[in-house]
Amino acid sequence: VEAWVRDAAAHGEGGRARAGASLARLVARAYPARQTAGLPLLMELPHLYHDLYMAYRDRRCKVCATVPHRPALCLACGALLCFASECCRSVNVPGAVVQGEVCECFAHAATCGAGTAAFLLLKTSMVLLLRETHWCIWGSPYLDAYGEEDPELKRGRPLRLNKERYAQLQVLHSTHGLDHYSRVASSWHVGAHRY
Protein backbone atom coordinates (compact mmCIF):
# COMPACT_ATOMS: atom_id res chain seq x y z
CA VAL A 1 0.00 0.00 0.00
CA GLU A 2 2.84 2.39 0.84
CA ALA A 3 4.34 1.89 -2.62
CA TRP A 4 0.97 2.48 -4.23
CA VAL A 5 0.51 5.74 -2.30
CA ARG A 6 4.04 6.93 -3.18
CA ASP A 7 3.46 6.04 -6.84
CA ALA A 8 0.13 7.85 -6.90
CA ALA A 9 1.62 10.94 -5.27
CA ALA A 10 4.61 10.93 -7.67
CA HIS A 11 2.33 10.76 -10.71
CA GLY A 12 0.27 13.74 -9.59
CA GLU A 13 -0.01 16.54 -12.12
CA GLY A 14 2.38 18.79 -10.24
CA GLY A 15 2.07 20.31 -6.84
CA ARG A 16 1.17 18.70 -3.58
CA ALA A 17 -2.53 19.70 -3.73
CA ARG A 18 -3.02 18.10 -7.12
CA ALA A 19 -1.20 14.94 -6.02
CA GLY A 20 -3.43 14.77 -2.95
CA ALA A 21 -6.55 15.21 -5.07
CA SER A 22 -5.34 12.58 -7.50
CA LEU A 23 -4.66 10.22 -4.60
CA ALA A 24 -8.13 10.86 -3.21
CA ARG A 25 -9.68 9.97 -6.58
CA LEU A 26 -7.62 6.76 -6.76
CA VAL A 27 -8.65 5.75 -3.23
CA ALA A 28 -12.31 6.53 -3.97
CA ARG A 29 -12.17 4.30 -7.05
CA ALA A 30 -10.35 1.49 -5.23
CA TYR A 31 -12.59 1.54 -2.13
CA PRO A 32 -16.01 2.90 -3.07
CA ALA A 33 -18.18 3.94 -0.13
CA ARG A 34 -21.54 2.24 0.29
CA GLN A 35 -24.59 4.36 -0.43
CA THR A 36 -25.51 4.01 3.22
CA ALA A 37 -22.19 5.38 4.45
CA GLY A 38 -22.39 6.97 7.87
CA LEU A 39 -23.91 4.88 10.62
CA PRO A 40 -23.23 1.13 10.65
CA LEU A 41 -26.42 -0.66 9.69
CA LEU A 42 -28.02 -3.72 11.19
CA MET A 43 -29.01 -6.45 8.76
CA GLU A 44 -32.33 -6.32 6.94
CA LEU A 45 -34.95 -8.60 8.45
CA PRO A 46 -37.85 -10.23 6.60
CA HIS A 47 -41.35 -8.90 7.20
CA LEU A 48 -42.62 -12.15 8.78
CA TYR A 49 -40.85 -13.76 11.73
CA HIS A 50 -41.78 -17.19 10.38
CA ASP A 51 -39.69 -16.55 7.26
CA LEU A 52 -36.68 -15.55 9.36
CA TYR A 53 -37.00 -18.58 11.62
CA MET A 54 -37.36 -20.99 8.70
CA ALA A 55 -34.33 -19.49 6.95
CA TYR A 56 -32.08 -20.15 9.98
CA ARG A 57 -33.63 -23.15 11.72
CA ASP A 58 -31.41 -25.81 10.09
CA ARG A 59 -28.23 -23.75 9.79
CA ARG A 60 -25.18 -24.91 11.65
CA CYS A 61 -22.93 -22.95 13.97
CA LYS A 62 -19.56 -22.30 12.33
CA VAL A 63 -17.68 -23.01 15.56
CA CYS A 64 -19.14 -26.37 16.64
CA ALA A 65 -20.74 -27.39 13.30
CA THR A 66 -24.04 -28.37 14.97
CA VAL A 67 -27.53 -26.90 14.73
CA PRO A 68 -27.73 -24.65 17.83
CA HIS A 69 -30.20 -25.66 20.54
CA ARG A 70 -30.68 -21.95 21.32
CA PRO A 71 -29.67 -20.03 18.18
CA ALA A 72 -28.69 -16.37 18.27
CA LEU A 73 -28.47 -14.25 15.13
CA CYS A 74 -25.98 -11.37 15.11
CA LEU A 75 -27.94 -8.42 13.73
CA ALA A 76 -24.76 -6.65 12.59
CA CYS A 77 -23.25 -9.37 10.39
CA GLY A 78 -25.84 -12.17 10.17
CA ALA A 79 -23.71 -14.85 11.86
CA LEU A 80 -25.59 -17.69 13.56
CA LEU A 81 -24.23 -18.51 17.02
CA CYS A 82 -24.91 -20.83 19.94
CA PHE A 83 -26.48 -18.77 22.75
CA ALA A 84 -25.29 -19.54 26.32
CA SER A 85 -23.92 -22.90 25.27
CA GLU A 86 -21.06 -24.95 26.64
CA CYS A 87 -20.01 -26.18 23.19
CA CYS A 88 -18.59 -22.95 21.78
CA ARG A 89 -16.63 -21.44 24.64
CA SER A 90 -13.50 -19.43 23.82
CA VAL A 91 -10.51 -18.57 25.97
CA ASN A 92 -8.76 -15.17 26.03
CA VAL A 93 -10.60 -13.53 23.13
CA PRO A 94 -8.59 -10.62 21.66
CA GLY A 95 -10.28 -7.32 22.45
CA ALA A 96 -12.60 -8.79 25.08
CA VAL A 97 -12.96 -6.97 28.39
CA VAL A 98 -13.11 -10.28 30.29
CA GLN A 99 -10.20 -12.67 29.90
CA GLY A 100 -10.56 -16.38 30.48
CA GLU A 101 -13.38 -18.61 29.28
CA VAL A 102 -16.35 -16.86 27.59
CA CYS A 103 -19.34 -18.03 25.57
CA GLU A 104 -19.75 -17.53 21.84
CA CYS A 105 -22.01 -14.45 21.78
CA PHE A 106 -19.67 -12.53 24.09
CA ALA A 107 -16.63 -13.54 22.02
CA HIS A 108 -18.44 -12.55 18.82
CA ALA A 109 -19.40 -9.16 20.29
CA ALA A 110 -15.73 -8.50 21.04
CA THR A 111 -14.63 -9.27 17.48
CA CYS A 112 -17.65 -8.06 15.46
CA GLY A 113 -18.76 -4.99 17.38
CA ALA A 114 -15.85 -3.99 19.64
CA GLY A 115 -17.75 -5.29 22.68
CA THR A 116 -21.22 -4.08 21.66
CA ALA A 117 -23.68 -6.33 19.87
CA ALA A 118 -27.36 -7.04 19.27
CA PHE A 119 -28.47 -10.65 18.85
CA LEU A 120 -31.92 -11.87 17.89
CA LEU A 121 -32.64 -14.99 19.94
CA LEU A 122 -34.49 -17.10 17.38
CA LYS A 123 -36.37 -19.35 19.82
CA THR A 124 -37.89 -16.34 21.63
CA SER A 125 -37.91 -13.48 19.04
CA MET A 126 -36.28 -11.23 21.68
CA VAL A 127 -33.14 -9.12 21.20
CA LEU A 128 -30.17 -9.61 23.51
CA LEU A 129 -27.94 -6.55 23.85
CA LEU A 130 -24.34 -6.96 24.99
CA ARG A 131 -22.14 -4.04 26.00
CA GLU A 132 -18.74 -4.99 27.39
CA THR A 133 -19.57 -6.98 30.56
CA HIS A 134 -23.28 -6.06 30.67
CA TRP A 135 -26.34 -7.57 29.01
CA CYS A 136 -30.07 -6.94 28.79
CA ILE A 137 -33.11 -8.15 26.89
CA TRP A 138 -34.33 -5.27 24.75
CA GLY A 139 -37.60 -6.73 23.50
CA SER A 140 -38.67 -7.95 20.10
CA PRO A 141 -38.75 -6.12 16.78
CA TYR A 142 -41.55 -8.52 15.78
CA LEU A 143 -45.09 -7.84 17.04
CA ASP A 144 -48.46 -9.52 16.52
CA ALA A 145 -51.55 -7.86 15.01
CA TYR A 146 -52.35 -6.27 18.40
CA GLY A 147 -48.90 -4.69 18.74
CA GLU A 148 -47.78 -7.13 21.43
CA GLU A 149 -44.60 -9.16 21.75
CA ASP A 150 -44.74 -12.95 21.99
CA PRO A 151 -41.60 -13.52 24.06
CA GLU A 152 -41.76 -17.30 24.17
CA LEU A 153 -43.60 -17.80 20.85
CA LYS A 154 -46.48 -19.57 22.63
CA ARG A 155 -49.48 -17.66 21.28
CA GLY A 156 -49.15 -18.91 17.72
CA ARG A 157 -50.06 -15.57 16.14
CA PRO A 158 -48.11 -14.38 13.09
CA LEU A 159 -45.42 -11.88 14.05
CA ARG A 160 -44.57 -9.01 11.74
CA LEU A 161 -41.55 -6.73 11.75
CA ASN A 162 -42.33 -3.41 13.39
CA LYS A 163 -40.17 -1.04 11.33
CA GLU A 164 -40.32 1.81 13.85
CA ARG A 165 -39.14 -0.44 16.65
CA TYR A 166 -36.35 -1.91 14.54
CA ALA A 167 -35.30 1.60 13.48
CA GLN A 168 -35.09 2.55 17.17
CA LEU A 169 -32.82 -0.44 17.80
CA GLN A 170 -30.79 0.56 14.74
CA VAL A 171 -30.21 4.06 16.12
CA LEU A 172 -29.36 2.75 19.61
CA HIS A 173 -26.85 0.28 18.23
CA SER A 174 -25.21 2.48 15.60
CA THR A 175 -24.80 5.52 17.85
CA HIS A 176 -23.70 3.43 20.85
CA GLY A 177 -26.60 4.99 22.76
CA LEU A 178 -27.31 1.85 24.77
CA ASP A 179 -25.95 3.36 27.98
CA HIS A 180 -28.05 6.51 27.58
CA TYR A 181 -31.44 5.01 26.74
CA SER A 182 -33.38 4.72 30.01
CA ARG A 183 -35.18 1.48 29.09
CA VAL A 184 -31.84 -0.24 28.50
CA ALA A 185 -29.73 1.55 31.12
CA SER A 186 -32.12 0.60 33.90
CA SER A 187 -32.11 -3.11 33.01
CA TRP A 188 -28.41 -3.88 32.48
CA HIS A 189 -27.15 -7.04 34.19
CA VAL A 190 -23.52 -7.97 34.82
CA GLY A 191 -22.12 -11.23 33.48
CA ALA A 192 -22.32 -10.96 29.69
CA HIS A 193 -19.45 -13.42 29.32
CA ARG A 194 -21.94 -16.22 30.14
CA TYR A 195 -23.70 -15.58 26.82
PDB file of C-alpha atoms in Angstrom:
ATOM      1  CA  VAL A   1       0.000   0.000   0.000  1.00  0.00           C
ATOM      2  CA  GLU A   2       2.835   2.390   0.836  1.00  0.00           C
ATOM      3  CA  ALA A   3       4.343   1.887  -2.619  1.00  0.00           C
ATOM      4  CA  TRP A   4       0.972   2.480  -4.233  1.00  0.00           C
ATOM      5  CA  VAL A   5       0.513   5.736  -2.297  1.00  0.00           C
ATOM      6  CA  ARG A   6       4.039   6.932  -3.183  1.00  0.00           C
ATOM      7  CA  ASP A   7       3.457   6.038  -6.839  1.00  0.00           C
ATOM      8  CA  ALA A   8       0.125   7.847  -6.902  1.00  0.00           C
ATOM      9  CA  ALA A   9       1.622  10.944  -5.270  1.00  0.00           C
ATOM     10  CA  ALA A  10       4.609  10.925  -7.671  1.00  0.00           C
ATOM     11  CA  HIS A  11       2.330  10.759 -10.712  1.00  0.00           C
ATOM     12  CA  GLY A  12       0.270  13.736  -9.595  1.00  0.00           C
ATOM     13  CA  GLU A  13      -0.005  16.538 -12.125  1.00  0.00           C
ATOM     14  CA  GLY A  14       2.383  18.786 -10.238  1.00  0.00           C
ATOM     15  CA  GLY A  15       2.066  20.307  -6.835  1.00  0.00           C
ATOM     16  CA  ARG A  16       1.166  18.696  -3.575  1.00  0.00           C
ATOM     17  CA  ALA A  17      -2.530  19.704  -3.730  1.00  0.00           C
ATOM     18  CA  ARG A  18      -3.015  18.096  -7.123  1.00  0.00           C
ATOM     19  CA  ALA A  19      -1.198  14.942  -6.025  1.00  0.00           C
ATOM     20  CA  GLY A  20      -3.426  14.772  -2.953  1.00  0.00           C
ATOM     21  CA  ALA A  21      -6.554  15.212  -5.071  1.00  0.00           C
ATOM     22  CA  SER A  22      -5.338  12.576  -7.504  1.00  0.00           C
ATOM     23  CA  LEU A  23      -4.657  10.218  -4.596  1.00  0.00           C
ATOM     24  CA  ALA A  24      -8.134  10.864  -3.206  1.00  0.00           C
ATOM     25  CA  ARG A  25      -9.681   9.967  -6.578  1.00  0.00           C
ATOM     26  CA  LEU A  26      -7.619   6.757  -6.756  1.00  0.00           C
ATOM     27  CA  VAL A  27      -8.654   5.749  -3.234  1.00  0.00           C
ATOM     28  CA  ALA A  28     -12.307   6.531  -3.969  1.00  0.00           C
ATOM     29  CA  ARG A  29     -12.170   4.296  -7.054  1.00  0.00           C
ATOM     30  CA  ALA A  30     -10.351   1.488  -5.232  1.00  0.00           C
ATOM     31  CA  TYR A  31     -12.588   1.540  -2.129  1.00  0.00           C
ATOM     32  CA  PRO A  32     -16.012   2.900  -3.073  1.00  0.00           C
ATOM     33  CA  ALA A  33     -18.183   3.938  -0.132  1.00  0.00           C
ATOM     34  CA  ARG A  34     -21.545   2.243   0.289  1.00  0.00           C
ATOM     35  CA  GLN A  35     -24.586   4.362  -0.432  1.00  0.00           C
ATOM     36  CA  THR A  36     -25.511   4.009   3.221  1.00  0.00           C
ATOM     37  CA  ALA A  37     -22.187   5.383   4.453  1.00  0.00           C
ATOM     38  CA  GLY A  38     -22.395   6.968   7.873  1.00  0.00           C
ATOM     39  CA  LEU A  39     -23.910   4.878  10.624  1.00  0.00           C
ATOM     40  CA  PRO A  40     -23.228   1.127  10.651  1.00  0.00           C
ATOM     41  CA  LEU A  41     -26.415  -0.663   9.692  1.00  0.00           C
ATOM     42  CA  LEU A  42     -28.023  -3.720  11.189  1.00  0.00           C
ATOM     43  CA  MET A  43     -29.007  -6.454   8.759  1.00  0.00           C
ATOM     44  CA  GLU A  44     -32.326  -6.323   6.937  1.00  0.00           C
ATOM     45  CA  LEU A  45     -34.946  -8.602   8.452  1.00  0.00           C
ATOM     46  CA  PRO A  46     -37.854 -10.229   6.604  1.00  0.00           C
ATOM     47  CA  HIS A  47     -41.352  -8.900   7.203  1.00  0.00           C
ATOM     48  CA  LEU A  48     -42.619 -12.151   8.780  1.00  0.00           C
ATOM     49  CA  TYR A  49     -40.849 -13.755  11.728  1.00  0.00           C
ATOM     50  CA  HIS A  50     -41.779 -17.190  10.383  1.00  0.00           C
ATOM     51  CA  ASP A  51     -39.694 -16.549   7.258  1.00  0.00           C
ATOM     52  CA  LEU A  52     -36.680 -15.546   9.357  1.00  0.00           C
ATOM     53  CA  TYR A  53     -37.001 -18.578  11.617  1.00  0.00           C
ATOM     54  CA  MET A  54     -37.359 -20.985   8.702  1.00  0.00           C
ATOM     55  CA  ALA A  55     -34.333 -19.486   6.955  1.00  0.00           C
ATOM     56  CA  TYR A  56     -32.083 -20.147   9.979  1.00  0.00           C
ATOM     57  CA  ARG A  57     -33.631 -23.148  11.723  1.00  0.00           C
ATOM     58  CA  ASP A  58     -31.414 -25.806  10.090  1.00  0.00           C
ATOM     59  CA  ARG A  59     -28.228 -23.750   9.786  1.00  0.00           C
ATOM     60  CA  ARG A  60     -25.176 -24.911  11.653  1.00  0.00           C
ATOM     61  CA  CYS A  61     -22.934 -22.947  13.970  1.00  0.00           C
ATOM     62  CA  LYS A  62     -19.561 -22.299  12.328  1.00  0.00           C
ATOM     63  CA  VAL A  63     -17.680 -23.015  15.557  1.00  0.00           C
ATOM     64  CA  CYS A  64     -19.141 -26.367  16.640  1.00  0.00           C
ATOM     65  CA  ALA A  65     -20.743 -27.394  13.296  1.00  0.00           C
ATOM     66  CA  THR A  66     -24.040 -28.373  14.967  1.00  0.00           C
ATOM     67  CA  VAL A  67     -27.526 -26.897  14.732  1.00  0.00           C
ATOM     68  CA  PRO A  68     -27.728 -24.655  17.829  1.00  0.00           C
ATOM     69  CA  HIS A  69     -30.204 -25.664  20.537  1.00  0.00           C
ATOM     70  CA  ARG A  70     -30.675 -21.945  21.322  1.00  0.00           C
ATOM     71  CA  PRO A  71     -29.668 -20.028  18.180  1.00  0.00           C
ATOM     72  CA  ALA A  72     -28.691 -16.369  18.271  1.00  0.00           C
ATOM     73  CA  LEU A  73     -28.468 -14.246  15.128  1.00  0.00           C
ATOM     74  CA  CYS A  74     -25.985 -11.365  15.112  1.00  0.00           C
ATOM     75  CA  LEU A  75     -27.941  -8.417  13.734  1.00  0.00           C
ATOM     76  CA  ALA A  76     -24.760  -6.654  12.595  1.00  0.00           C
ATOM     77  CA  CYS A  77     -23.246  -9.368  10.391  1.00  0.00           C
ATOM     78  CA  GLY A  78     -25.842 -12.168  10.168  1.00  0.00           C
ATOM     79  CA  ALA A  79     -23.715 -14.846  11.864  1.00  0.00           C
ATOM     80  CA  LEU A  80     -25.595 -17.694  13.559  1.00  0.00           C
ATOM     81  CA  LEU A  81     -24.230 -18.511  17.019  1.00  0.00           C
ATOM     82  CA  CYS A  82     -24.908 -20.825  19.942  1.00  0.00           C
ATOM     83  CA  PHE A  83     -26.481 -18.775  22.745  1.00  0.00           C
ATOM     84  CA  ALA A  84     -25.287 -19.539  26.323  1.00  0.00           C
ATOM     85  CA  SER A  85     -23.924 -22.896  25.268  1.00  0.00           C
ATOM     86  CA  GLU A  86     -21.058 -24.950  26.644  1.00  0.00           C
ATOM     87  CA  CYS A  87     -20.006 -26.179  23.187  1.00  0.00           C
ATOM     88  CA  CYS A  88     -18.590 -22.949  21.781  1.00  0.00           C
ATOM     89  CA  ARG A  89     -16.629 -21.438  24.639  1.00  0.00           C
ATOM     90  CA  SER A  90     -13.497 -19.435  23.819  1.00  0.00           C
ATOM     91  CA  VAL A  91     -10.510 -18.567  25.966  1.00  0.00           C
ATOM     92  CA  ASN A  92      -8.763 -15.171  26.033  1.00  0.00           C
ATOM     93  CA  VAL A  93     -10.598 -13.534  23.126  1.00  0.00           C
ATOM     94  CA  PRO A  94      -8.586 -10.616  21.661  1.00  0.00           C
ATOM     95  CA  GLY A  95     -10.279  -7.317  22.450  1.00  0.00           C
ATOM     96  CA  ALA A  96     -12.596  -8.786  25.082  1.00  0.00           C
ATOM     97  CA  VAL A  97     -12.961  -6.967  28.392  1.00  0.00           C
ATOM     98  CA  VAL A  98     -13.105 -10.279  30.287  1.00  0.00           C
ATOM     99  CA  GLN A  99     -10.201 -12.666  29.898  1.00  0.00           C
ATOM    100  CA  GLY A 100     -10.564 -16.384  30.482  1.00  0.00           C
ATOM    101  CA  GLU A 101     -13.385 -18.605  29.275  1.00  0.00           C
ATOM    102  CA  VAL A 102     -16.346 -16.857  27.594  1.00  0.00           C
ATOM    103  CA  CYS A 103     -19.340 -18.026  25.574  1.00  0.00           C
ATOM    104  CA  GLU A 104     -19.746 -17.532  21.841  1.00  0.00           C
ATOM    105  CA  CYS A 105     -22.006 -14.448  21.782  1.00  0.00           C
ATOM    106  CA  PHE A 106     -19.670 -12.531  24.089  1.00  0.00           C
ATOM    107  CA  ALA A 107     -16.634 -13.537  22.019  1.00  0.00           C
ATOM    108  CA  HIS A 108     -18.443 -12.551  18.816  1.00  0.00           C
ATOM    109  CA  ALA A 109     -19.396  -9.159  20.285  1.00  0.00           C
ATOM    110  CA  ALA A 110     -15.730  -8.497  21.040  1.00  0.00           C
ATOM    111  CA  THR A 111     -14.634  -9.268  17.483  1.00  0.00           C
ATOM    112  CA  CYS A 112     -17.647  -8.063  15.459  1.00  0.00           C
ATOM    113  CA  GLY A 113     -18.760  -4.990  17.382  1.00  0.00           C
ATOM    114  CA  ALA A 114     -15.854  -3.989  19.638  1.00  0.00           C
ATOM    115  CA  GLY A 115     -17.747  -5.287  22.679  1.00  0.00           C
ATOM    116  CA  THR A 116     -21.217  -4.076  21.662  1.00  0.00           C
ATOM    117  CA  ALA A 117     -23.675  -6.333  19.875  1.00  0.00           C
ATOM    118  CA  ALA A 118     -27.357  -7.037  19.268  1.00  0.00           C
ATOM    119  CA  PHE A 119     -28.474 -10.647  18.853  1.00  0.00           C
ATOM    120  CA  LEU A 120     -31.922 -11.875  17.891  1.00  0.00           C
ATOM    121  CA  LEU A 121     -32.641 -14.995  19.941  1.00  0.00           C
ATOM    122  CA  LEU A 122     -34.488 -17.095  17.376  1.00  0.00           C
ATOM    123  CA  LYS A 123     -36.367 -19.346  19.822  1.00  0.00           C
ATOM    124  CA  THR A 124     -37.893 -16.339  21.625  1.00  0.00           C
ATOM    125  CA  SER A 125     -37.913 -13.477  19.044  1.00  0.00           C
ATOM    126  CA  MET A 126     -36.285 -11.228  21.680  1.00  0.00           C
ATOM    127  CA  VAL A 127     -33.140  -9.123  21.197  1.00  0.00           C
ATOM    128  CA  LEU A 128     -30.166  -9.609  23.511  1.00  0.00           C
ATOM    129  CA  LEU A 129     -27.942  -6.551  23.846  1.00  0.00           C
ATOM    130  CA  LEU A 130     -24.341  -6.960  24.994  1.00  0.00           C
ATOM    131  CA  ARG A 131     -22.145  -4.039  25.998  1.00  0.00           C
ATOM    132  CA  GLU A 132     -18.743  -4.992  27.387  1.00  0.00           C
ATOM    133  CA  THR A 133     -19.573  -6.979  30.557  1.00  0.00           C
ATOM    134  CA  HIS A 134     -23.278  -6.057  30.668  1.00  0.00           C
ATOM    135  CA  TRP A 135     -26.337  -7.573  29.011  1.00  0.00           C
ATOM    136  CA  CYS A 136     -30.074  -6.940  28.794  1.00  0.00           C
ATOM    137  CA  ILE A 137     -33.114  -8.153  26.889  1.00  0.00           C
ATOM    138  CA  TRP A 138     -34.331  -5.274  24.754  1.00  0.00           C
ATOM    139  CA  GLY A 139     -37.599  -6.728  23.500  1.00  0.00           C
ATOM    140  CA  SER A 140     -38.675  -7.952  20.103  1.00  0.00           C
ATOM    141  CA  PRO A 141     -38.752  -6.121  16.775  1.00  0.00           C
ATOM    142  CA  TYR A 142     -41.553  -8.521  15.781  1.00  0.00           C
ATOM    143  CA  LEU A 143     -45.087  -7.841  17.043  1.00  0.00           C
ATOM    144  CA  ASP A 144     -48.457  -9.519  16.518  1.00  0.00           C
ATOM    145  CA  ALA A 145     -51.554  -7.860  15.011  1.00  0.00           C
ATOM    146  CA  TYR A 146     -52.345  -6.273  18.397  1.00  0.00           C
ATOM    147  CA  GLY A 147     -48.898  -4.690  18.740  1.00  0.00           C
ATOM    148  CA  GLU A 148     -47.779  -7.132  21.426  1.00  0.00           C
ATOM    149  CA  GLU A 149     -44.598  -9.163  21.753  1.00  0.00           C
ATOM    150  CA  ASP A 150     -44.740 -12.945  21.986  1.00  0.00           C
ATOM    151  CA  PRO A 151     -41.597 -13.519  24.063  1.00  0.00           C
ATOM    152  CA  GLU A 152     -41.764 -17.305  24.175  1.00  0.00           C
ATOM    153  CA  LEU A 153     -43.598 -17.804  20.848  1.00  0.00           C
ATOM    154  CA  LYS A 154     -46.476 -19.569  22.629  1.00  0.00           C
ATOM    155  CA  ARG A 155     -49.480 -17.663  21.276  1.00  0.00           C
ATOM    156  CA  GLY A 156     -49.150 -18.908  17.723  1.00  0.00           C
ATOM    157  CA  ARG A 157     -50.057 -15.571  16.140  1.00  0.00           C
ATOM    158  CA  PRO A 158     -48.110 -14.383  13.092  1.00  0.00           C
ATOM    159  CA  LEU A 159     -45.419 -11.882  14.048  1.00  0.00           C
ATOM    160  CA  ARG A 160     -44.571  -9.006  11.742  1.00  0.00           C
ATOM    161  CA  LEU A 161     -41.552  -6.730  11.745  1.00  0.00           C
ATOM    162  CA  ASN A 162     -42.330  -3.408  13.389  1.00  0.00           C
ATOM    163  CA  LYS A 163     -40.173  -1.042  11.334  1.00  0.00           C
ATOM    164  CA  GLU A 164     -40.322   1.809  13.847  1.00  0.00           C
ATOM    165  CA  ARG A 165     -39.142  -0.445  16.655  1.00  0.00           C
ATOM    166  CA  TYR A 166     -36.347  -1.914  14.537  1.00  0.00           C
ATOM    167  CA  ALA A 167     -35.298   1.604  13.480  1.00  0.00           C
ATOM    168  CA  GLN A 168     -35.089   2.547  17.169  1.00  0.00           C
ATOM    169  CA  LEU A 169     -32.825  -0.440  17.798  1.00  0.00           C
ATOM    170  CA  GLN A 170     -30.791   0.562  14.740  1.00  0.00           C
ATOM    171  CA  VAL A 171     -30.207   4.057  16.120  1.00  0.00           C
ATOM    172  CA  LEU A 172     -29.360   2.755  19.612  1.00  0.00           C
ATOM    173  CA  HIS A 173     -26.853   0.280  18.229  1.00  0.00           C
ATOM    174  CA  SER A 174     -25.212   2.476  15.597  1.00  0.00           C
ATOM    175  CA  THR A 175     -24.801   5.520  17.854  1.00  0.00           C
ATOM    176  CA  HIS A 176     -23.698   3.432  20.854  1.00  0.00           C
ATOM    177  CA  GLY A 177     -26.599   4.986  22.759  1.00  0.00           C
ATOM    178  CA  LEU A 178     -27.314   1.853  24.766  1.00  0.00           C
ATOM    179  CA  ASP A 179     -25.947   3.357  27.975  1.00  0.00           C
ATOM    180  CA  HIS A 180     -28.048   6.513  27.580  1.00  0.00           C
ATOM    181  CA  TYR A 181     -31.443   5.008  26.741  1.00  0.00           C
ATOM    182  CA  SER A 182     -33.378   4.717  30.007  1.00  0.00           C
ATOM    183  CA  ARG A 183     -35.182   1.476  29.094  1.00  0.00           C
ATOM    184  CA  VAL A 184     -31.844  -0.243  28.498  1.00  0.00           C
ATOM    185  CA  ALA A 185     -29.728   1.548  31.115  1.00  0.00           C
ATOM    186  CA  SER A 186     -32.124   0.596  33.898  1.00  0.00           C
ATOM    187  CA  SER A 187     -32.107  -3.107  33.008  1.00  0.00           C
ATOM    188  CA  TRP A 188     -28.409  -3.877  32.482  1.00  0.00           C
ATOM    189  CA  HIS A 189     -27.146  -7.035  34.187  1.00  0.00           C
ATOM    190  CA  VAL A 190     -23.519  -7.971  34.822  1.00  0.00           C
ATOM    191  CA  GLY A 191     -22.122 -11.228  33.476  1.00  0.00           C
ATOM    192  CA  ALA A 192     -22.325 -10.958  29.693  1.00  0.00           C
ATOM    193  CA  HIS A 193     -19.448 -13.425  29.318  1.00  0.00           C
ATOM    194  CA  ARG A 194     -21.945 -16.221  30.139  1.00  0.00           C
ATOM    195  CA  TYR A 195     -23.703 -15.580  26.816  1.00  0.00           C
TER     196      TYR A 195
END
